[in-house]
Each structure stands twice: as structure tokens, then as C-alpha cells.
């Protein structure tokens, strides 16, 4: 059973991993070398984009007022409140205040957030309604202006009409059951684990890892990072298209390991870099 403390540590670790990914995104200028002032500006940009009430609540709990564009100068006077987040992202200190951690998640756009939602989705149990009942079909044409389905009990066409009506009700029932069954059998992935050269969705509470897989942490599911695949390259590999890198790398023990997309190295946690002609010539073509 995962404790709240362990879940919080997993939340922070996932935020830090996603931070490495976001440093290569559209807000890289704010995140590559974060300062209190840059993080304050980024916070404003994120809140302008966010329609999530949870983000607004986290902001209110940390800064003591509701975020509005008119409050820009008020937030500027509280720039020092971003100091713990700055040092946390730089790896200099830890964060213990949950609301400050939630603001950090907002800054790097990590989801699910805030911690309450992360904890429920990653380690909690959500009830599923397994009851499917069709007791009555009653549609009032005068109130809804929609055609009603009437089952005729007498007359020459009663069998055909009965079959059509029953089939329609059956279709509704099967569609509802199919949709809910999909959620029960194949729910949204919550955790994943690196397995040799790719990520696989795993049980968040799995404590029975064996052999090689035991050395890899089970981490919260990240849709972008989950697409990462370690690849083998050669001098015939196509590394560029229209001047853009098609391959990313990170050095491990002095040698580059190559991947199909950007992200962070699953073992070292370091950000992957786009491949360069220098790397190709030194490690691929000259070997």
C-alpha cells in the first residue's frame, strides 16, 4: 500500500522529470535557467492559458489573492515566493509545501495535478457503477418535441414494430455497457516502467518486480515520455529531415545512446539532446 508520503515523493519526481522535457518546449527561455522573475512571468503565462479552477485555487493558496491580469503588480511584489521553486528545479533544495509543489506542476505543465488529483489517479481507487438497468422508456412528445418510440400491441404490423423497438433499446443498452466495460477493462494508464528499450504501462502498486526490471522505477504515466524508444543507429540511418533532427541522444559512460524522440533518459534522468553532425561523425561514421 503506497503511503501519502511515498505518493508525494513520486509526484515531485514526476514533476522534475517533466521539467526536463518542458525545458525543450515553447517556454524553454523561462525554464532552462530559471530565476524567480522568470518563474513569476511563466506563472502568469500558464494561468492565462489555464481554465482549470484547481490551478487558480493553488495560486490563491500560495499567494493569498485570486489571479487576475489587474493583479500583475501585486504578484510582482511577491517574486521572492518563487525562490523555493527555483532552487527545487535547480536541484539545490527540496520542496515540502504541497501547494508550492502544485504551483511547480503548473509551471512545467505536469498533469495530473494538483497533488490531490495525482494521488487519486495514480494510487487511489475510483468507484465504478456496474449496474445497468433499463426500467422504462417514456418520452413526452409535447414537452421535448422529439419523436417517441411506441410499441404497438395490436394490429397487423405489431411484430415488426416490436422488433424494431426492442432492437433499439438493446442497442442503447449494449452501447452503454460497452463504454463502461471499456473503462473497467482498459482504464486510462496511470503508471509506466522502462523495460530494456521502451516504456510499458504497469500497475502503480506492483511490488513484485523481478530480475532486470527491478532496477527501473515505476513512475506516473506521461504520454509524451511513454513514446520514447531506444534505437540502434548506423551510418545508413537517416538522422535529419528538412534540417531537423530525427534522432536524440544522451551520453552514458562516455558513449551516446540514441532515441526516437525528445524527452529524458529513462535511467539517468538527463534531458536528451538532438543529434548533431559532430556526434554522428565521432561515434557512428568513424567506428
CSV table of C-alpha atoms in Angstrom, one decimal:
chain,number,residue,atom,x,y,z
A,1,UNK,CA,0.0,0.0,0.0
A,2,UNK,CA,1.5,3.3,-1.1
A,3,UNK,CA,1.6,5.9,1.7
A,4,UNK,CA,0.8,9.6,1.1
A,5,UNK,CA,4.5,10.5,1.7
A,6,UNK,CA,5.6,8.0,-1.0
A,7,UNK,CA,2.9,9.3,-3.3
A,8,UNK,CA,4.1,12.9,-2.7
A,9,UNK,CA,7.7,11.9,-3.5
A,10,UNK,CA,6.5,10.2,-6.7
A,11,UNK,CA,4.6,13.4,-7.6
A,12,UNK,CA,7.8,15.6,-7.1
A,13,UNK,CA,9.9,13.1,-9.1
A,14,UNK,CA,7.4,13.1,-11.9
A,15,UNK,CA,7.3,16.9,-11.9
A,16,UNK,CA,11.1,17.1,-12.1
A,17,UNK,CA,11.2,14.5,-15.0
A,18,UNK,CA,8.5,16.6,-16.9
A,19,UNK,CA,10.6,19.7,-16.2
A,20,UNK,CA,13.4,18.2,-18.2
A,21,UNK,CA,11.0,17.7,-21.1
A,22,UNK,CA,9.5,21.2,-20.9
A,23,UNK,CA,12.9,22.8,-21.0
A,24,UNK,CA,12.8,21.9,-24.7
A,25,UNK,CA,9.3,23.3,-25.2
A,26,UNK,CA,7.9,26.7,-26.1
A,27,UNK,CA,8.7,28.1,-22.7
A,28,UNK,CA,12.3,26.9,-22.7
A,29,UNK,CA,13.6,30.5,-22.2
A,30,UNK,CA,11.9,30.6,-18.8
A,31,UNK,CA,13.0,27.1,-17.7
A,32,UNK,CA,16.5,26.3,-19.0
A,33,UNK,CA,18.0,28.6,-16.3
A,34,UNK,CA,15.0,29.5,-14.1
A,35,UNK,CA,15.1,32.6,-11.9
A,36,UNK,CA,12.4,33.9,-9.6
A,37,UNK,CA,11.5,36.7,-12.0
A,38,UNK,CA,11.3,34.2,-15.0
A,39,UNK,CA,9.1,31.8,-13.0
A,40,UNK,CA,6.8,34.6,-12.0
A,41,UNK,CA,6.4,35.6,-15.6
A,42,UNK,CA,5.9,32.0,-16.6
A,43,UNK,CA,3.2,31.6,-13.9
A,44,UNK,CA,1.3,34.5,-15.5
A,45,UNK,CA,1.5,32.9,-18.9
A,46,UNK,CA,0.4,29.5,-17.6
A,47,UNK,CA,-2.6,31.0,-15.7
A,48,UNK,CA,-3.7,32.9,-18.8
A,49,UNK,CA,-3.8,29.6,-20.7
A,50,UNK,CA,-5.4,27.6,-18.0
A,51,UNK,CA,-9.2,27.3,-17.4
A,52,UNK,CA,-8.7,24.9,-14.6
A,53,UNK,CA,-10.2,26.0,-11.3
A,54,UNK,CA,-7.7,23.9,-9.4
A,55,UNK,CA,-4.8,26.0,-10.8
A,56,UNK,CA,-6.5,29.2,-9.7
A,57,UNK,CA,-7.1,27.7,-6.3
A,58,UNK,CA,-3.4,26.6,-5.9
A,59,UNK,CA,-2.4,30.1,-6.8
A,60,UNK,CA,-4.7,31.7,-4.3
A,61,UNK,CA,-3.5,29.4,-1.5
A,62,UNK,CA,0.2,30.3,-2.2
A,63,UNK,CA,-0.1,34.0,-2.9
A,64,UNK,CA,-3.1,35.0,-0.9
A,65,UNK,CA,-5.3,36.5,-3.7
A,66,UNK,CA,-7.1,35.5,-6.8
A,67,UNK,CA,-5.2,35.7,-10.1
A,68,UNK,CA,-6.3,38.4,-12.4
A,69,UNK,CA,-4.5,40.4,-15.1
A,70,UNK,CA,-5.1,43.5,-13.0
A,71,UNK,CA,-3.1,42.0,-10.1
A,72,UNK,CA,0.1,41.8,-12.1
A,73,UNK,CA,1.9,44.4,-10.0
A,74,UNK,CA,0.7,42.7,-6.8
A,75,UNK,CA,2.3,39.4,-8.0
A,76,UNK,CA,5.5,41.2,-9.0
A,77,UNK,CA,5.9,42.3,-5.4
A,78,UNK,CA,5.8,38.6,-4.3
A,79,UNK,CA,8.6,37.5,-6.7
A,80,UNK,CA,10.6,36.1,-3.7
A,81,UNK,CA,7.9,33.4,-3.2
A,82,UNK,CA,9.2,31.7,-6.3
A,83,UNK,CA,12.7,31.2,-4.6
A,84,UNK,CA,11.9,27.8,-3.2
A,85,UNK,CA,10.6,26.6,-6.6
A,86,UNK,CA,13.6,28.0,-8.3
A,87,UNK,CA,16.0,26.1,-6.1
A,88,UNK,CA,13.9,23.0,-6.3
A,89,UNK,CA,14.0,22.9,-10.1
A,90,UNK,CA,17.8,23.5,-10.0
A,91,UNK,CA,18.2,20.6,-7.6
A,92,UNK,CA,19.6,22.7,-4.8
A,93,UNK,CA,16.7,22.2,-2.3
A,94,UNK,CA,13.6,20.1,-1.7
A,95,UNK,CA,10.0,21.2,-1.5
A,96,UNK,CA,7.7,20.1,1.3
A,97,UNK,CA,4.8,22.5,0.9
A,98,UNK,CA,2.1,20.8,-1.2
A,99,UNK,CA,0.7,24.0,-2.6
A,100,UNK,CA,4.1,25.2,-3.7
A,101,UNK,CA,4.6,21.8,-5.4
A,102,UNK,CA,1.3,22.3,-7.1
A,103,UNK,CA,2.5,25.7,-8.5
A,104,UNK,CA,5.6,23.9,-9.7
A,105,UNK,CA,3.5,21.4,-11.5
A,106,UNK,CA,1.6,24.3,-13.1
A,107,UNK,CA,4.8,26.0,-14.2
A,108,UNK,CA,6.1,22.9,-16.0
A,109,UNK,CA,2.6,21.9,-17.1
A,110,UNK,CA,2.7,18.5,-15.5
A,111,UNK,CA,-0.6,16.6,-15.3
A,112,UNK,CA,-2.4,15.1,-13.4
A,113,UNK,CA,-2.3,18.0,-11.0
A,114,UNK,CA,-2.8,19.1,-8.2
A,115,UNK,CA,-1.4,16.5,-5.8
A,116,UNK,CA,-4.9,15.5,-4.7
A,117,UNK,CA,-5.8,14.5,-8.2
A,118,UNK,CA,-2.4,12.9,-8.9
A,119,UNK,CA,-2.8,10.8,-5.7
A,120,UNK,CA,-6.3,9.7,-6.6
A,121,UNK,CA,-5.5,8.8,-10.2
A,122,UNK,CA,-2.1,7.2,-9.6
A,123,UNK,CA,-2.7,5.4,-6.3
A,124,UNK,CA,-6.3,5.6,-5.4
A,125,UNK,CA,-9.4,3.6,-6.3
A,126,UNK,CA,-12.3,5.2,-8.2
A,127,UNK,CA,-15.7,3.5,-7.8
A,128,UNK,CA,-17.3,2.2,-10.9
A,129,UNK,CA,-21.1,1.8,-11.2
A,130,UNK,CA,-21.7,-1.7,-12.5
A,131,UNK,CA,-25.4,-1.6,-12.5
A,132,UNK,CA,-27.1,-1.4,-15.9
A,133,UNK,CA,-30.9,-1.1,-15.8
A,134,UNK,CA,-33.4,-0.1,-18.4
A,135,UNK,CA,-36.6,0.1,-16.5
A,136,UNK,CA,-38.8,2.5,-18.5
A,137,UNK,CA,-38.8,4.5,-21.7
A,138,UNK,CA,-41.1,7.5,-21.5
A,139,UNK,CA,-40.8,10.3,-23.9
A,140,UNK,CA,-43.3,13.1,-24.0
A,141,UNK,CA,-43.6,14.5,-27.5
A,142,UNK,CA,-45.3,17.7,-26.5
A,143,UNK,CA,-42.5,18.6,-23.9
A,144,UNK,CA,-39.4,17.5,-25.9
A,145,UNK,CA,-40.6,18.0,-29.5
A,146,UNK,CA,-38.7,14.7,-30.2
A,147,UNK,CA,-40.3,11.7,-31.9
A,148,UNK,CA,-41.3,9.0,-29.4
A,149,UNK,CA,-40.9,5.3,-29.7
A,150,UNK,CA,-44.2,3.5,-29.4
A,151,UNK,CA,-44.6,-0.3,-29.2
A,152,UNK,CA,-47.8,-1.3,-30.8
A,153,UNK,CA,-49.5,-4.2,-29.1
A,154,UNK,CA,-52.2,-4.9,-31.7
A,155,UNK,CA,-52.6,-4.7,-35.5
A,156,UNK,CA,-51.0,-6.4,-38.5
A,157,UNK,CA,-47.6,-4.7,-38.1
A,158,UNK,CA,-47.1,-5.3,-34.4
A,159,UNK,CA,-44.4,-7.9,-34.6
A,160,UNK,CA,-42.2,-5.7,-36.9
A,161,UNK,CA,-42.6,-2.7,-34.7
A,162,UNK,CA,-41.9,-4.7,-31.6
A,163,UNK,CA,-38.7,-6.0,-33.1
A,164,UNK,CA,-37.6,-2.5,-34.1
A,165,UNK,CA,-38.3,-1.0,-30.7
A,166,UNK,CA,-36.6,-3.9,-28.8
A,167,UNK,CA,-33.6,-3.7,-31.1
A,168,UNK,CA,-33.3,0.0,-30.5
A,169,UNK,CA,-33.4,-0.5,-26.7
A,170,UNK,CA,-30.9,-3.3,-27.0
A,171,UNK,CA,-28.5,-1.1,-28.9
A,172,UNK,CA,-28.7,1.6,-26.3
A,173,UNK,CA,-28.0,-1.0,-23.6
A,174,UNK,CA,-25.1,-2.5,-25.4
A,175,UNK,CA,-23.6,0.9,-26.1
A,176,UNK,CA,-23.7,1.9,-22.5
A,177,UNK,CA,-22.4,-1.4,-21.3
A,178,UNK,CA,-19.6,-1.4,-23.9
A,179,UNK,CA,-18.5,2.1,-22.9
A,180,UNK,CA,-18.4,1.3,-19.2
A,181,UNK,CA,-16.8,-2.1,-19.7
A,182,UNK,CA,-14.0,-0.4,-21.7
A,183,UNK,CA,-13.3,1.8,-18.8
A,184,UNK,CA,-13.3,-1.2,-16.4
A,185,UNK,CA,-11.2,-3.5,-18.6
A,186,UNK,CA,-8.9,-0.9,-20.2
A,187,UNK,CA,-8.8,2.2,-17.9
A,188,UNK,CA,-6.5,5.2,-18.7
A,189,UNK,CA,-2.9,4.2,-17.9
A,190,UNK,CA,-1.7,5.5,-14.6
A,191,UNK,CA,1.9,4.3,-14.3
A,192,UNK,CA,4.7,3.0,-16.5
A,193,UNK,CA,8.1,1.4,-16.3
A,194,UNK,CA,11.1,1.4,-18.6
A,195,UNK,CA,11.7,-2.1,-19.9
A,196,UNK,CA,15.0,-2.5,-21.9
A,197,UNK,CA,14.2,-0.2,-24.8
A,198,UNK,CA,10.7,1.1,-24.3
A,199,UNK,CA,8.1,2.0,-21.7
A,200,UNK,CA,5.2,-0.3,-20.7
A,201,UNK,CA,2.1,0.5,-18.7
A,202,UNK,CA,2.3,-1.3,-15.3
A,203,UNK,CA,0.4,-1.5,-12.1
A,204,UNK,CA,1.3,1.5,-9.9
A,205,UNK,CA,1.4,-0.6,-6.8
A,206,UNK,CA,3.3,-3.5,-8.3
A,207,UNK,CA,5.8,-4.7,-5.7
A,208,UNK,CA,6.7,-8.0,-7.3
A,209,UNK,CA,9.3,-6.8,-9.9
A,210,UNK,CA,11.9,-9.4,-10.7
A,211,UNK,CA,15.2,-9.6,-12.4
A,212,UNK,CA,16.4,-6.8,-14.7
A,213,UNK,CA,13.1,-4.8,-14.4
A,214,UNK,CA,13.6,-4.3,-10.7
A,215,UNK,CA,16.2,-1.7,-11.3
A,216,UNK,CA,13.8,0.6,-13.1
A,217,UNK,CA,11.4,2.7,-11.1
A,218,UNK,CA,7.7,2.6,-11.7
A,219,UNK,CA,6.7,6.2,-12.5
A,220,UNK,CA,3.5,8.1,-13.2
A,221,UNK,CA,2.3,7.7,-16.8
A,222,UNK,CA,3.5,10.5,-19.1
A,223,UNK,CA,2.0,10.4,-22.6
A,224,UNK,CA,5.0,12.2,-24.1
A,225,UNK,CA,7.7,10.3,-22.3
A,226,UNK,CA,5.9,7.0,-22.9
A,227,UNK,CA,6.6,7.3,-26.7
A,228,UNK,CA,10.3,7.1,-26.0
A,229,UNK,CA,12.1,4.2,-27.7
A,230,UNK,CA,15.8,3.4,-27.6
A,231,UNK,CA,17.1,2.7,-31.1
A,232,UNK,CA,20.2,1.3,-32.8
A,233,UNK,CA,21.8,3.5,-35.4
A,234,UNK,CA,24.4,3.1,-38.1
A,235,UNK,CA,26.0,5.1,-40.9
A,236,UNK,CA,22.9,4.4,-43.0
A,237,UNK,CA,20.4,5.8,-40.5
A,238,UNK,CA,18.5,8.9,-41.6
A,239,UNK,CA,19.4,11.5,-38.9
A,240,UNK,CA,17.9,14.6,-40.4
A,241,UNK,CA,14.8,15.7,-42.4
A,242,UNK,CA,14.4,19.3,-43.7
A,243,UNK,CA,17.2,20.3,-41.3
A,244,UNK,CA,15.5,18.9,-38.2
A,245,UNK,CA,16.9,16.1,-36.1
A,246,UNK,CA,15.1,12.8,-36.3
A,247,UNK,CA,17.2,11.2,-33.5
A,248,UNK,CA,18.0,12.2,-30.0
A,249,UNK,CA,20.8,11.1,-27.7
A,250,UNK,CA,22.3,11.1,-24.2
A,251,UNK,CA,25.8,10.0,-23.2
A,252,UNK,CA,26.1,7.2,-20.7
A,253,UNK,CA,29.6,6.2,-19.5
A,254,UNK,CA,31.0,8.4,-22.3
A,255,UNK,CA,29.1,6.8,-25.1
A,256,UNK,CA,25.9,8.1,-26.7
A,257,UNK,CA,22.6,6.2,-26.5
A,258,UNK,CA,20.1,7.1,-29.2
A,259,UNK,CA,16.3,7.5,-29.0
A,260,UNK,CA,13.5,8.2,-31.4
A,261,UNK,CA,12.2,11.4,-29.8
A,262,UNK,CA,13.0,14.1,-27.2
A,263,UNK,CA,12.4,13.6,-23.5
A,264,UNK,CA,14.6,12.5,-20.6
A,265,UNK,CA,16.9,9.4,-20.4
A,266,UNK,CA,14.9,6.7,-18.6
A,267,UNK,CA,17.9,5.7,-16.4
A,268,UNK,CA,20.0,8.8,-15.9
A,269,UNK,CA,17.1,11.4,-15.9
A,270,UNK,CA,19.2,13.7,-18.1
A,271,UNK,CA,17.5,15.6,-20.9
A,272,UNK,CA,18.0,14.1,-24.4
A,273,UNK,CA,19.7,16.3,-27.0
A,274,UNK,CA,19.1,16.4,-30.7
A,275,UNK,CA,21.8,14.6,-32.6
A,276,UNK,CA,24.5,16.6,-34.4
A,277,UNK,CA,26.9,16.0,-37.3
A,278,UNK,CA,29.7,16.1,-34.7
A,279,UNK,CA,28.2,13.2,-32.7
A,280,UNK,CA,27.4,11.2,-35.9
A,281,UNK,CA,31.0,11.6,-37.3
A,282,UNK,CA,32.7,10.9,-34.0
A,283,UNK,CA,30.6,7.9,-32.8
A,284,UNK,CA,29.0,6.5,-35.8
A,285,UNK,CA,30.9,7.0,-39.1
A,286,UNK,CA,34.4,6.7,-37.6
A,287,UNK,CA,33.6,3.3,-35.9
